[in-house]
XYZ file of C-alpha atoms in Angstrom:
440
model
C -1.034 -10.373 -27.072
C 0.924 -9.658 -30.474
C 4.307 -8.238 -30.786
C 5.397 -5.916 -33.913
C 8.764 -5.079 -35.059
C 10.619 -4.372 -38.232
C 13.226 -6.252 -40.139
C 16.235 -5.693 -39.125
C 17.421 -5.847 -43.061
C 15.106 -2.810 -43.889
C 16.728 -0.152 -40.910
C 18.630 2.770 -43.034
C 22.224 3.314 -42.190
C 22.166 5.688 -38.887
C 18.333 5.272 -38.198
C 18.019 3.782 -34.641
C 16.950 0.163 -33.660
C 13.364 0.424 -33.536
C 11.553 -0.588 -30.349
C 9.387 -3.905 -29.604
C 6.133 -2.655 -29.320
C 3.391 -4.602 -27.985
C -0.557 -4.454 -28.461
C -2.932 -4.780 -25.797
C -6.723 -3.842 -25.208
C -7.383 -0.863 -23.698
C -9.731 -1.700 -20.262
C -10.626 1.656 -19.718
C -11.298 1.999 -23.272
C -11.680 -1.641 -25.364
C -12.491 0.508 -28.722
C -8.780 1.958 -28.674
C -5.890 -0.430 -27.968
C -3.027 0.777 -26.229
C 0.568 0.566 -27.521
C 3.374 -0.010 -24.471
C 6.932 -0.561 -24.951
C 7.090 -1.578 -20.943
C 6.640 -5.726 -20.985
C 8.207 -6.291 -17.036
C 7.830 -4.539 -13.507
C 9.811 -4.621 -10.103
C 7.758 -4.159 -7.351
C 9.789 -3.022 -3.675
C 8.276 -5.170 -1.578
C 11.369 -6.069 0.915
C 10.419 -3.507 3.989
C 9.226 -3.703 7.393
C 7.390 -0.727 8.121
C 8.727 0.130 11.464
C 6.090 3.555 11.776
C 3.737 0.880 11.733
C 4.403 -0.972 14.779
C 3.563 -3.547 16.536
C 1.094 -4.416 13.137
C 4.146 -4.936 10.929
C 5.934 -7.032 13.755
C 4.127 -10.280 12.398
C 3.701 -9.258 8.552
C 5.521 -6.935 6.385
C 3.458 -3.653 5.686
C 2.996 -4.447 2.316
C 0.468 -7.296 3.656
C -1.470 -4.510 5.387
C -5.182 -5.776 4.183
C -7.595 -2.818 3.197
C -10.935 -3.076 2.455
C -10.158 -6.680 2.587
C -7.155 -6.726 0.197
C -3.540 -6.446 1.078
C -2.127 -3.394 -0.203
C 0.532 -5.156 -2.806
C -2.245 -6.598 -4.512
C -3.835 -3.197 -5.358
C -0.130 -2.492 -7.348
C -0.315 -6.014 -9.285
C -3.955 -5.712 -9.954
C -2.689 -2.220 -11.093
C -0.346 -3.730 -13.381
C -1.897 -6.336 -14.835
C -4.713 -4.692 -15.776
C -2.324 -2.408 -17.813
C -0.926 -5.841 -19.219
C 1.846 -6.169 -17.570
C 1.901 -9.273 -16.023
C 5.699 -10.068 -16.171
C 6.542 -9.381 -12.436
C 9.284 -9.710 -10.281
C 8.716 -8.513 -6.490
C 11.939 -7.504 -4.226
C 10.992 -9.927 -0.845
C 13.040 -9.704 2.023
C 11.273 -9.252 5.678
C 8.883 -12.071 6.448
C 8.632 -12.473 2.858
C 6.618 -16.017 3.247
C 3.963 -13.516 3.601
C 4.228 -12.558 0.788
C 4.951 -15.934 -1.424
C 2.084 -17.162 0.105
C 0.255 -14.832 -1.087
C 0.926 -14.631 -4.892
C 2.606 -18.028 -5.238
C 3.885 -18.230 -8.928
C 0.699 -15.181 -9.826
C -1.718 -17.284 -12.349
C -4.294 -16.539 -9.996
C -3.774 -12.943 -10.622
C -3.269 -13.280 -14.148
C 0.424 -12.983 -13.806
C 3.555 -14.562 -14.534
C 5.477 -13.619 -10.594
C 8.462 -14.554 -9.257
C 10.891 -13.479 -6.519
C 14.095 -11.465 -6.012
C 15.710 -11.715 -2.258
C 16.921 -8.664 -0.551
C 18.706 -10.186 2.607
C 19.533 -7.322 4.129
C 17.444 -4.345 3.700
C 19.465 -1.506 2.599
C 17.568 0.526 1.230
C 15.168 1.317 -2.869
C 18.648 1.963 -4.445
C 20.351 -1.621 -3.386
C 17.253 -3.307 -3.629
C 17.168 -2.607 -7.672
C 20.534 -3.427 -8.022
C 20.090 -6.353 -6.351
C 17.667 -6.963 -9.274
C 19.589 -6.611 -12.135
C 19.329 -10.184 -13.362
C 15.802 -10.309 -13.479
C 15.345 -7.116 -15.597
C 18.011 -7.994 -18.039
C 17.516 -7.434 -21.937
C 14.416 -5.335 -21.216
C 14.570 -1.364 -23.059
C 12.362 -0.362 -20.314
C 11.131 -1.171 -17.006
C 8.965 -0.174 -14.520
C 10.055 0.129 -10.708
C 7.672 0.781 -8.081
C 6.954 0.337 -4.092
C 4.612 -2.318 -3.422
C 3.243 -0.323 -0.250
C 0.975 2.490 -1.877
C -2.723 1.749 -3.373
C -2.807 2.279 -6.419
C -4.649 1.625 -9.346
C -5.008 1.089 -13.381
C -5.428 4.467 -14.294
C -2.447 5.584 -11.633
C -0.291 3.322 -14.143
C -1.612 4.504 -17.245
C -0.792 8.208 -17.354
C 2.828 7.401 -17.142
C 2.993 4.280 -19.312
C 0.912 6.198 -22.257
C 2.957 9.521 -21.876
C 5.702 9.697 -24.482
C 8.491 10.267 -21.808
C 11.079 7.214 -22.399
C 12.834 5.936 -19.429
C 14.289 7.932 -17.374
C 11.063 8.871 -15.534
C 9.091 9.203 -12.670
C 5.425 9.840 -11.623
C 4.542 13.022 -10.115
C 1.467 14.236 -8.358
C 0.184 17.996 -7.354
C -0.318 17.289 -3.469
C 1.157 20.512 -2.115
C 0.079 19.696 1.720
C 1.714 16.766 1.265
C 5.097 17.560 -0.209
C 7.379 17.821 2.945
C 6.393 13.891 3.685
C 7.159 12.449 0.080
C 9.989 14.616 -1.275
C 9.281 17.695 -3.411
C 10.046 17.131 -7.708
C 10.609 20.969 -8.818
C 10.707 20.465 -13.038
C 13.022 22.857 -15.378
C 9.954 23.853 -18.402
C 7.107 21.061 -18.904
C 8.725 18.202 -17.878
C 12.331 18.369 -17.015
C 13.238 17.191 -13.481
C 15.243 19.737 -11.794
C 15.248 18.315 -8.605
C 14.429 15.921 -6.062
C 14.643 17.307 -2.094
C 13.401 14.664 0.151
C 12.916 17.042 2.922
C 12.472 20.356 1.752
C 12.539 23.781 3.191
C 10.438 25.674 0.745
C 8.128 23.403 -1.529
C 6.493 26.473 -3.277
C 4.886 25.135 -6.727
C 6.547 21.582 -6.338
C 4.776 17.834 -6.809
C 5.146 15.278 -4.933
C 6.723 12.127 -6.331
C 4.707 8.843 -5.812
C 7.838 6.424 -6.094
C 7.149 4.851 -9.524
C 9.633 5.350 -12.216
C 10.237 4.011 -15.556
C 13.823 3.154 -16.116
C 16.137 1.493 -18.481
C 19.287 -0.754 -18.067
C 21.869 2.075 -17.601
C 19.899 2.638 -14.465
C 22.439 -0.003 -12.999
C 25.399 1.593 -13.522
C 24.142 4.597 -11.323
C 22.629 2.428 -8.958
C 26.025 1.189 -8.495
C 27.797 4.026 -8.170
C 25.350 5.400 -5.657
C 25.184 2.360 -3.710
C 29.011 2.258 -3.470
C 29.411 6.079 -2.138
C 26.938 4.757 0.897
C 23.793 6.444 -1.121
C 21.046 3.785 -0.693
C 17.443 5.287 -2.380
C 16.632 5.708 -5.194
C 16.005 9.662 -5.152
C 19.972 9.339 -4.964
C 19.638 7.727 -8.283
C 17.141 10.365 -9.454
C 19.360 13.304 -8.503
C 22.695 11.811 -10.254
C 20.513 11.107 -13.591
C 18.987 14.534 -13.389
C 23.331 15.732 -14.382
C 23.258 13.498 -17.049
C 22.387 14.635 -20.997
C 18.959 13.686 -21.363
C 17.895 14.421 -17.516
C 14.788 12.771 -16.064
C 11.131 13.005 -17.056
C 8.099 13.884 -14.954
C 4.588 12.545 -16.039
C 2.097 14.204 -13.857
C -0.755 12.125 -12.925
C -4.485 13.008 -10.944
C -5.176 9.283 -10.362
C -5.294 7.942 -7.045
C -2.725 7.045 -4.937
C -3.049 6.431 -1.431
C 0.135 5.805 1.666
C -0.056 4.212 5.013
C 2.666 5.673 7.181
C 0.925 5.188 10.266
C -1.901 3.510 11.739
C -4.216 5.873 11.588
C -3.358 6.008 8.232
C -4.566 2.597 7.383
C -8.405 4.117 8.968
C -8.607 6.523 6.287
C -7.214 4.877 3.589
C -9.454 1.845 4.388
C -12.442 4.438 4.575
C -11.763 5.578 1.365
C -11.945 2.165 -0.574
C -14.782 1.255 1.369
C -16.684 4.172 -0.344
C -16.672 1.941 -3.522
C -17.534 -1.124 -1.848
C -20.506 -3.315 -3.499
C -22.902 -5.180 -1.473
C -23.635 -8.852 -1.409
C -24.509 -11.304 1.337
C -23.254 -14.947 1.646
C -23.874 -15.904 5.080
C -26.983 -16.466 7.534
C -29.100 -13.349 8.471
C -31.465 -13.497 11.080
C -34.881 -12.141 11.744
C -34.933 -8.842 12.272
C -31.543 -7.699 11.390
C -31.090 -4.191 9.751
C -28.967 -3.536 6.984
C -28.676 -0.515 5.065
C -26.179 0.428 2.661
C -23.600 -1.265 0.518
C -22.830 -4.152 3.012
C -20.734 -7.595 2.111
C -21.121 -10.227 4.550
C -18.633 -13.347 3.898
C -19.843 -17.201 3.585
C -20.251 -18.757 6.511
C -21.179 -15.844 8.976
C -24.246 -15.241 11.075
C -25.652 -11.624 11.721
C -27.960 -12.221 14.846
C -31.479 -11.044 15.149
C -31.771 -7.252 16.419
C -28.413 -6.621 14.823
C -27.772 -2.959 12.658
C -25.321 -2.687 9.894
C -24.749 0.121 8.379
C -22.536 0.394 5.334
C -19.996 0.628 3.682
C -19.400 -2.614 5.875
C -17.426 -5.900 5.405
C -17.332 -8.855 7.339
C -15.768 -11.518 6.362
C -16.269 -15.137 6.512
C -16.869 -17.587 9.634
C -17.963 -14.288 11.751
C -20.386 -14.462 14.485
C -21.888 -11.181 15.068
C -24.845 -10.074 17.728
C -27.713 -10.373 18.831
C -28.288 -6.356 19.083
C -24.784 -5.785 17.417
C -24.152 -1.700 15.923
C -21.912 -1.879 13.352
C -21.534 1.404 10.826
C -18.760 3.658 9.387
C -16.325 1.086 6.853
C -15.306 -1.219 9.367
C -13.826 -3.819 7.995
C -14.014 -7.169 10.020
C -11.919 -10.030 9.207
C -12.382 -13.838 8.777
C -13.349 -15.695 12.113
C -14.040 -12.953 14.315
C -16.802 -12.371 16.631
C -18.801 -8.942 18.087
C -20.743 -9.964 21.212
C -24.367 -8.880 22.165
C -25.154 -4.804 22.295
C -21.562 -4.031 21.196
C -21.401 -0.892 19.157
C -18.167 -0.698 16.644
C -17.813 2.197 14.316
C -14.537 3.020 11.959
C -12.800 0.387 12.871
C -10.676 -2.727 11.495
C -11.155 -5.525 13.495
C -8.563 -8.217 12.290
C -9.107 -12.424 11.727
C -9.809 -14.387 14.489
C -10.782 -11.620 16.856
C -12.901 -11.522 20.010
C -14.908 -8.145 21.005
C -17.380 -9.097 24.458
C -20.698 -7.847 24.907
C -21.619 -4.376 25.308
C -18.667 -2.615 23.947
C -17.918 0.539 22.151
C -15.453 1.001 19.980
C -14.248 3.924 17.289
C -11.960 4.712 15.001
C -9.687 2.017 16.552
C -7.405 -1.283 15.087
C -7.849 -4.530 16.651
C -5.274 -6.535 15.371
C -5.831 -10.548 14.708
C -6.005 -12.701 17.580
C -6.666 -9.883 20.238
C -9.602 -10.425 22.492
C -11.395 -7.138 24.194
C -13.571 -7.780 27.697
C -17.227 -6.788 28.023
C -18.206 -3.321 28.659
C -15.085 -2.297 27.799
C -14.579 0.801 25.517
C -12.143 3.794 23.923
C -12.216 7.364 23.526
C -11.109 8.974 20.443
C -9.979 12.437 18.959
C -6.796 14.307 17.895
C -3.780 13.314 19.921
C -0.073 12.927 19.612
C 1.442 9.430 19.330
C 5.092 7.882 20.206
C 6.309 6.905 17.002
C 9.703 5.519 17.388
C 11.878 8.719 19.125
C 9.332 11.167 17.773
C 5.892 12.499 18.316
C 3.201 12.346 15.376
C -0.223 14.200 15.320
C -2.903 11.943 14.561
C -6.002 14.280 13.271
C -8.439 11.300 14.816
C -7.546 8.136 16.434
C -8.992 5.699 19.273
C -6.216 2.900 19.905
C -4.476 0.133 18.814
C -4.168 -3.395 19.943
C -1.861 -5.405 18.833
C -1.572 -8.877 17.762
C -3.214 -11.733 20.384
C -3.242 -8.843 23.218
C -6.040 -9.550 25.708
C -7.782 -7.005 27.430
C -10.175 -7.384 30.569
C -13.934 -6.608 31.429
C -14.625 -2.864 31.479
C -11.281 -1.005 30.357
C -11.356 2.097 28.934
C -8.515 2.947 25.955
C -7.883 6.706 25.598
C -6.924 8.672 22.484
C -3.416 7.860 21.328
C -3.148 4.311 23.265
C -0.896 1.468 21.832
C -0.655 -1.751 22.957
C 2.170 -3.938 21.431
C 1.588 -7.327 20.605
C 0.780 -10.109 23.541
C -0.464 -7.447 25.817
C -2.059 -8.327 28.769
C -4.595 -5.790 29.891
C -6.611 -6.686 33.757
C -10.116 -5.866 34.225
C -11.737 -2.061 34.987
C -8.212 -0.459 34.010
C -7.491 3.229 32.039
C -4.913 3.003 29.570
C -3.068 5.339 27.719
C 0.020 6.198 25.865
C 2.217 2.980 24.408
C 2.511 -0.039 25.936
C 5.140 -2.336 24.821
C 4.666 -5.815 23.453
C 3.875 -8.698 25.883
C 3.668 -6.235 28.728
C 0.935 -6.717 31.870
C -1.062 -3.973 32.784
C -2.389 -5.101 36.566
């Protein structure tokens, strides 16, 4: 990494300061190198995720692991491969989780450390709460740590020419009354910003990353004193100002979990890209077809059928005569019994699924243990999501965390079982169950 800048003795009266540029390979293109004025990043990474209930009851959602990686490390992988690797990350609930994680970042090729949020107010408090770690830097970006993203995501807005202030935007129409509609005044020009609006005709969709610069504070303060705690409150007071906001409009992917049926197409969709490799014991007359990874340490028993995109990570026992298919993702530790079929699914750590069971489209959380014979229906259904009712387009159920359910149960559509759930043998369930409750 080089930096460039010009003598301060050769600036003309009047001309402005010129900017610290900085030189870095290009990894989409290494013939071209790239030429960013952004050297630091905040990443939001302070919420719980309360749509996500009971998962984010143990870890925060940015921990969320898909297609075997937790979804913050999709936005620093993002980052760094853009070379930025100065980050700071806003931690607040169960943020061990995420210390843990990262530690001080040189195993991610970054330099990371931490800004506590102790009381979770909201985006706009959270990056003034920041201040001091973003100080003396002409631009910055800011960005939630609970989207996938990736390089190329980055790169459209930290090539454009738009200086700071100024988001990313993406053409989603169906999507724009769940993310806030950005309606622009001529190419680029941010009119506005409606979080929930009536009429989203033409408008994009903003994807919560923005490049800012250090007046940003002095907004953020004013709109954190008058009670207004986001920062598409700090979007909508710049957008008055004299030079407005910027909108770089981007086609790369970028992916949300609201809910948990989220996280089953979201995981489906990495999967798609997943590359094979084995590192653990198959048997004799095991089937595998497809891009498969199987982690070290694992068995796949004889008579067992994988079908990709599949992982499995490490320490799993799986079989004899196990179905597997559909990206499922199974984590570390976990175990399918004998003539157990399990399609679309995420079956967490340290998981136990008995023989002969069937199970679709469904999230077993780590720790929960699911009787023989026992099995879910799936399809669309409506869910209890805090005081409302969401449509889920396809869904089986949810267990969460260390529940334990009984020989031959059936799950319907829609089901939710909170964390420490106790479910007895040859029982229907349905609807949401709260955590640590006994179904007898």
């Amino acid at each position: 990494m080089q930096r460039f800048s010009q003598n301060s003795k050769t600036k003309k009266p009047g001309q402005q300061p010129l900017r610290i540029i900085r030189l870095q390979i290009n990894l989409f293109n290494p013939t071209t190198p790239l030429l960013f004025d952004i050297m630091k990043s905040l990443i939001l990474a302070a919420g719980e995720g309360l749509r996500l209930r009971p998962i984010t009851e143990t870890i925060p959602k940015v921990m969320i692991p898909l297609a075997g990686t937790p979804i913050i490390e999709y936005v620093v992988n993002a980052l760094v491969k853009n070379g930025i690797t100065d980050i700071s990350i806003v931690v607040g609930y169960k943020k061990e989780a995420v210390m843990d994680h990262f530690g001080d970042g040189a195993r991610f090729g970054a330099k990371i450390s931490y800004v506590f949020q102790e009381r979770q107010l909201g985006t706009a408090h959270a990056l003034l709460v920041s201040q001091s770690a973003l100080e003396g830097e002409s631009e910055f970006l800011v960005l939630g740590g609970d989207n996938v993203i990736f390089a190329e995501t980055l790169y459209s807005l930290l090539e454009s020419s738009c200086h700071a202030p100024a988001l990313l935007a993406k053409n989603e129409p169906h999507n724009v009354s769940q993310y806030g509609a950005v309606t622009l005044k001529g190419k680029n020009l941010v009119e506005k910003l409606d979080e929930k609006p009536r009429n989203s005709d033409g408008a994009l969709i903003s994807l919560g990353i923005y490049k800012f610069n250090g007046s940003v504070f002095d907004v953020a303060k004013r709109c954190v004193g008058r009670g207004e705690l986001t920062i598409p409150h700090i979007i909508r007071e710049l957008t008055t100002q004299k030079f407005g906001v910027r909108a770089v409009v981007t086609d790369g992917a970028w992916m949300d979990v609201v809910y948990p049926w989220d996280m089953l197409k979201v995981n489906g969709e990495l999967m798609s890209s997943l590359l094979g490799s084995t590192a653990g014991t198959i048997e004799e007359g095991v089937v595998i077809k497809g891009n498969v990874e199987i982690g070290r340490g694992s068995t796949i028993r004889s008579g067992s059928y994988i079908v990709g995109p599949v992982r499995i990570g490490a320490g799993c026992d799986i079989g004899p005569c196990a179905y597997v298919s559909q990206s499922t993702l199974i984590g570390d530790n976990a175990a399918i019994g004998p003539f157990s079929c399990i399609k679309n699914s995420l079956v967490g750590s340290d998981s136990k699924i008995g023989s002969g069971c069937r199970i679709s489209d469904s999230i077993i959380s780590q720790g929960a243990a699911i009787g023989s014979n026992s099995s879910n229906t799936s399809g669309p259904c409506r869910i209890e999501v805090g005081n409302t009712y969401e449509k889920a387009e396809l869904f089986g159920f949810l267990a969460g965390e260390d529940v334990v359910i009984g020989d031959g149960v059936v799950a319907r559509e829609g089901t939710i079982l909170g964390r420490g759930c106790n479910v007895a043998p040859l029982k229907v369930i349905q609807g949401t169950i709260p955590s640590n409750a006994r179904v007898i």
